Short mmCIF file of C-alpha atoms in Angstrom, two decimals:
data_model
loop_
_atom_site.label_atom_id
_atom_site.label_comp_id
_atom_site.label_asym_id
_atom_site.label_seq_id
_atom_site.Cartn_x
_atom_site.Cartn_y
_atom_site.Cartn_z
CA MET A 445 -10.94 -14.42 -6.94
CA LYS A 446 -11.65 -11.47 -4.74
CA LYS A 447 -8.91 -8.92 -4.57
CA LEU A 448 -6.79 -8.47 -1.48
CA LEU A 449 -7.74 -5.69 0.85
CA LEU A 450 -6.47 -4.92 4.29
CA ILE A 451 -8.78 -2.42 5.87
CA PRO A 452 -7.53 -1.33 9.19
CA VAL A 453 -8.99 -0.74 12.15
CA MET A 454 -7.01 -3.06 14.38
CA LEU A 455 -7.83 -3.51 18.02
CA CYS A 456 -4.16 -2.98 18.87
CA LEU A 457 -3.85 0.28 20.83
CA THR A 458 -0.62 1.98 19.86
CA ILE A 459 0.64 5.06 21.58
CA THR A 460 3.50 7.37 20.69
CA SER A 461 6.38 6.60 22.97
CA PRO A 462 7.79 9.21 25.41
CA LEU A 463 10.85 9.42 23.16
CA SER A 464 8.88 10.47 20.09
CA VAL A 465 6.64 12.87 22.00
CA HIS A 466 9.17 14.74 24.11
CA GLY A 467 12.36 14.18 22.15
CA LYS A 468 13.94 12.25 25.00
CA GLN A 469 13.33 9.05 26.88
CA GLY A 470 10.76 9.38 29.66
CA PRO A 471 11.30 8.20 33.24
CA GLU A 472 9.85 4.75 32.48
CA LYS A 473 11.37 2.25 30.12
CA GLN A 474 9.68 2.10 26.72
CA GLY A 475 6.86 -0.44 26.87
CA MET A 476 6.54 0.00 30.63
CA ALA A 477 5.32 3.62 30.70
CA SER A 478 1.81 4.53 31.76
CA CYS A 479 -0.71 7.07 30.47
CA ILE A 480 0.42 9.61 33.06
CA SER A 481 3.79 9.94 31.34
CA CYS A 482 1.93 12.15 28.85
CA HIS A 483 -1.42 12.84 30.54
CA SER A 484 -0.81 14.26 34.00
CA ASP A 485 -4.38 15.56 34.02
CA PHE A 486 -6.93 13.22 32.43
CA SER A 487 -9.67 15.86 32.62
CA SER A 488 -8.16 17.55 29.56
CA VAL A 489 -8.67 14.50 27.32
CA LEU A 490 -11.83 12.91 28.72
CA PRO A 491 -15.44 13.96 28.00
CA LYS A 492 -16.71 16.65 30.36
CA LYS A 493 -19.16 14.39 32.17
CA HIS A 494 -16.67 11.51 32.54
CA LYS A 495 -16.00 10.45 36.09
CA PRO A 496 -12.48 11.15 37.44
CA VAL A 497 -9.73 8.69 36.43
CA ARG A 498 -6.71 8.35 38.64
CA SER A 499 -5.21 5.05 37.51
CA GLY A 500 -2.27 5.30 35.16
CA ASP A 501 -3.00 2.60 32.61
CA ILE A 502 -5.65 1.01 30.40
CA THR A 503 -7.00 -1.16 33.21
CA ALA A 504 -8.87 1.89 34.49
CA CYS A 505 -10.71 2.07 31.16
CA VAL A 506 -11.56 -1.61 30.69
CA ALA A 507 -13.22 -1.70 34.09
CA CYS A 508 -16.17 0.09 32.44
CA HIS A 509 -15.42 -0.07 28.71
CA LYS A 510 -15.37 -3.79 28.07
CA PRO A 511 -13.53 -4.55 24.80
CA ASP A 512 -15.85 -5.85 22.09
CA PHE A 513 -14.39 -8.93 20.43
CA ALA A 514 -17.56 -9.93 18.56
CA GLY A 515 -16.32 -8.53 15.25
CA ASN A 516 -19.69 -7.07 14.24
CA ALA A 517 -19.73 -4.84 11.17
CA GLU A 518 -20.59 -1.63 13.00
CA PRO A 519 -18.86 1.46 14.44
CA LYS A 520 -17.06 1.13 17.77
CA PRO A 521 -16.58 4.73 18.94
CA TYR A 522 -14.70 3.93 22.17
CA SER A 523 -12.08 1.74 20.51
CA ALA A 524 -11.61 4.15 17.62
CA SER A 525 -11.42 7.25 19.79
CA ILE A 526 -8.84 5.79 22.15
CA HIS A 527 -6.63 4.50 19.33
CA ARG A 528 -6.60 7.28 16.73
CA PRO A 529 -5.14 10.15 18.82
CA HIS A 530 -2.22 7.99 19.94
CA VAL A 531 -0.78 7.42 16.51
CA LYS A 532 1.48 9.93 14.85
CA ARG A 533 2.25 9.23 11.21
CA GLY A 534 5.80 7.94 10.88
CA ALA A 535 6.42 7.77 14.63
CA LYS A 536 7.53 4.64 16.43
CA THR A 537 4.61 3.22 18.37
CA ASP A 538 4.46 0.91 21.35
CA CYS A 539 1.38 -1.32 21.66
CA THR A 540 2.52 -2.79 24.96
CA LEU A 541 1.53 0.31 26.89
CA CYS A 542 -2.00 -1.08 26.84
CA HIS A 543 -1.59 -4.58 25.44
CA THR A 544 0.09 -7.77 26.58
CA TRP A 545 2.09 -9.43 23.84
CA VAL A 546 4.30 -12.50 23.67
CA PRO A 547 5.38 -12.81 20.01
CA GLY A 548 3.94 -15.91 18.40
CA LYS A 549 1.99 -16.89 21.54
CA ARG A 550 -0.57 -14.34 22.68
CA PHE A 551 -1.75 -10.77 22.27
CA GLY A 552 -4.46 -9.20 24.41
CA VAL A 553 -5.64 -6.17 26.37
CA LYS A 554 -4.21 -5.51 29.83
CA GLY A 555 -6.72 -6.34 32.51
CA VAL A 556 -8.82 -8.49 30.16
CA LYS A 557 -8.50 -12.28 30.19
CA THR A 558 -10.66 -12.97 27.13
CA GLY A 559 -10.19 -12.05 23.48
CA GLN A 560 -6.55 -13.03 23.07
CA TRP A 561 -4.96 -13.65 19.68
CA VAL A 562 -1.66 -14.97 18.39
CA VAL A 563 0.50 -12.31 16.72
CA SER A 564 4.02 -12.95 15.45
CA LYS A 565 6.77 -10.32 15.20
CA ALA A 566 6.19 -9.98 11.47
CA GLY A 567 2.45 -9.85 12.06
CA MET A 568 2.87 -7.03 14.58
CA ASP A 569 4.96 -5.03 12.12
CA GLY A 570 2.20 -5.41 9.55
CA LEU A 571 -0.49 -4.41 12.05
CA LYS A 572 1.40 -1.28 13.03
CA ALA A 573 1.82 -0.24 9.41
CA ALA A 574 -1.88 -0.83 8.74
CA PHE A 575 -2.89 0.99 11.88
CA ASP A 576 -0.70 4.00 11.13
CA SER A 577 -2.42 4.27 7.76
CA TRP A 578 -5.87 3.84 9.34
CA ALA A 579 -5.16 6.66 11.76
CA GLY A 580 -3.96 9.31 9.34
CA SER A 581 -3.66 8.44 5.65
CA THR A 582 -5.65 9.82 2.73
CA HIS A 583 -7.01 6.37 1.85
CA LEU A 584 -10.30 4.70 2.71
CA ASP A 585 -8.81 3.22 5.87
CA ALA A 586 -8.58 6.66 7.48
CA ALA A 587 -12.10 7.53 6.35
CA HIS A 588 -13.27 4.40 8.17
CA GLY A 589 -11.24 5.37 11.24
CA LYS A 590 -12.87 8.80 11.42
CA ALA A 591 -16.26 7.09 11.32
CA GLY A 592 -15.33 4.86 14.27
CA ILE A 593 -14.81 1.72 12.17
CA VAL A 594 -12.04 -0.48 13.56
CA CYS A 595 -10.31 -3.56 12.16
CA LEU A 596 -12.65 -6.18 13.57
CA ALA A 597 -15.66 -4.49 11.98
CA CYS A 598 -14.27 -5.42 8.56
CA HIS A 599 -12.19 -8.51 9.32
CA GLY A 600 -14.41 -10.25 11.85
CA LYS A 601 -13.22 -11.78 15.11
CA THR A 602 -9.56 -12.18 14.15
CA LEU A 603 -6.90 -9.51 13.77
CA PRO A 604 -6.05 -8.92 10.10
CA GLU A 605 -2.92 -10.38 8.55
CA GLN A 606 -1.21 -9.79 5.23
CA GLY A 607 -3.16 -11.71 2.62
CA ASP A 608 -6.56 -11.30 4.27
CA THR A 609 -9.54 -10.30 2.19
CA VAL A 610 -12.73 -8.45 3.06
CA GLU A 611 -15.83 -10.09 1.68
CA ASN A 612 -18.64 -8.11 0.07
CA GLU A 613 -20.99 -9.12 2.87
CA ARG A 614 -18.92 -7.14 5.40
CA CYS A 615 -19.05 -4.01 3.24
CA LEU A 616 -22.77 -4.31 2.49
CA ALA A 617 -23.60 -4.77 6.18
CA CYS A 618 -22.79 -1.09 6.65
CA HIS A 619 -23.24 0.39 3.18
CA GLY A 620 -26.52 -1.26 2.20
CA SER A 621 -27.45 -3.63 -0.60
CA LEU A 622 -25.93 -3.54 -4.08
CA GLU A 623 -29.30 -2.40 -5.37
CA SER A 624 -29.34 0.61 -3.06
CA LEU A 625 -25.74 1.45 -3.92
CA ALA A 626 -26.53 1.22 -7.62
CA ALA A 627 -29.43 3.59 -7.16
CA ARG A 628 -27.21 6.13 -5.41
CA SER A 629 -24.37 5.96 -7.95
CA ALA A 630 -26.42 5.91 -11.17
CA PRO A 631 -25.27 8.74 -13.49
CA LYS A 632 -28.10 10.84 -14.88
CA ASP A 633 -26.42 11.38 -18.25
CA PHE A 634 -25.35 7.76 -18.87
CA PRO A 635 -27.12 5.14 -16.70
CA ASP A 636 -24.97 2.29 -18.03
CA ARG A 637 -21.88 3.94 -16.53
CA ASN A 638 -22.77 2.73 -13.07
CA PRO A 639 -19.93 1.11 -11.09
CA HIS A 640 -22.37 -0.68 -8.76
CA LYS A 641 -24.37 -2.18 -11.62
CA SER A 642 -21.63 -3.61 -13.79
CA HIS A 643 -22.08 -5.70 -16.92
CA LEU A 644 -19.56 -8.04 -15.27
CA GLY A 645 -22.14 -9.00 -12.66
CA GLU A 646 -21.46 -8.92 -8.94
CA ILE A 647 -17.76 -8.29 -8.45
CA ALA A 648 -15.72 -7.83 -5.29
CA CYS A 649 -15.99 -4.42 -3.66
CA THR A 650 -12.23 -4.53 -3.20
CA VAL A 651 -11.66 -4.49 -6.95
CA CYS A 652 -12.10 -0.72 -6.69
CA HIS A 653 -12.09 0.08 -2.98
CA HIS A 654 -8.70 -0.42 -1.32
CA GLY A 655 -7.75 0.18 2.29
CA HIS A 656 -4.09 1.08 2.70
CA MET A 657 -3.43 2.20 -0.84
CA PRO A 658 -5.14 4.50 -3.31
CA SER A 659 -8.47 3.18 -4.55
CA LYS A 660 -8.85 2.76 -8.29
CA VAL A 661 -11.87 2.71 -10.59
CA TYR A 662 -11.68 -0.74 -12.18
CA CYS A 663 -13.90 0.33 -15.08
CA LEU A 664 -11.25 2.78 -16.34
CA GLY A 665 -9.02 -0.14 -17.28
CA CYS A 666 -11.19 -0.55 -20.38
CA HIS A 667 -13.28 2.61 -20.49
CA SER A 668 -10.50 5.17 -20.32
CA ARG A 669 -12.71 8.04 -21.45
CA PHE A 670 -15.19 7.65 -18.62
CA ASN A 671 -15.17 10.45 -16.06
CA MET A 672 -15.37 8.46 -12.84
CA LYS A 673 -14.03 9.37 -9.41
CA ILE A 674 -13.80 7.32 -6.25
CA PRO A 675 -13.21 8.24 -2.58
CA GLY A 676 -9.70 7.53 -1.35
CA ASN A 677 -8.06 7.51 -4.78
#
């Protein structure tokens, strides 16, 4: 059985509320505020050659940047870049600034009629925790976030839930074949100590590589004297 892994990158755009940014409640009610409550001048946060934006919410963005719901295993720079800066580790976040959400019924992007999911209250709490980790932890989830990898790239077309797994095929779509990985990780001093060419055969990537928790070298469970390190441990 392949080990559980919840790699983030959720499509849910969370943004630090006016309360957590300024230390007091902003003029709009939480969940009803717009981007201009924090960004009075969009020119300071947009690329230099970006055309002027005067609208105060996400609908101005989706007019040109159509959300990608295909779930392809590839970087999505727009989605990653608009999500990551709006999460502050440990801060209370409010997805409904840019998303429509009726608990247990539908969850989508404002101004977009397609690509809606069903997210319960408990599911939303889990997504926020995963997303906070993706945006700023020391685990592999944050490494993926910095590379523009969002949730759907690993989990497919559906938003991740507790208990989801990530299949090897999703990892290899970006990282190359097991043969190429084995060639890159082969130790010069001891070729048999190669985590990507195990005597156990093809095992789940998630045995070693975790998303929201420290990764762990599975081999060290038996071979305690091996000197093996892993990113995100």
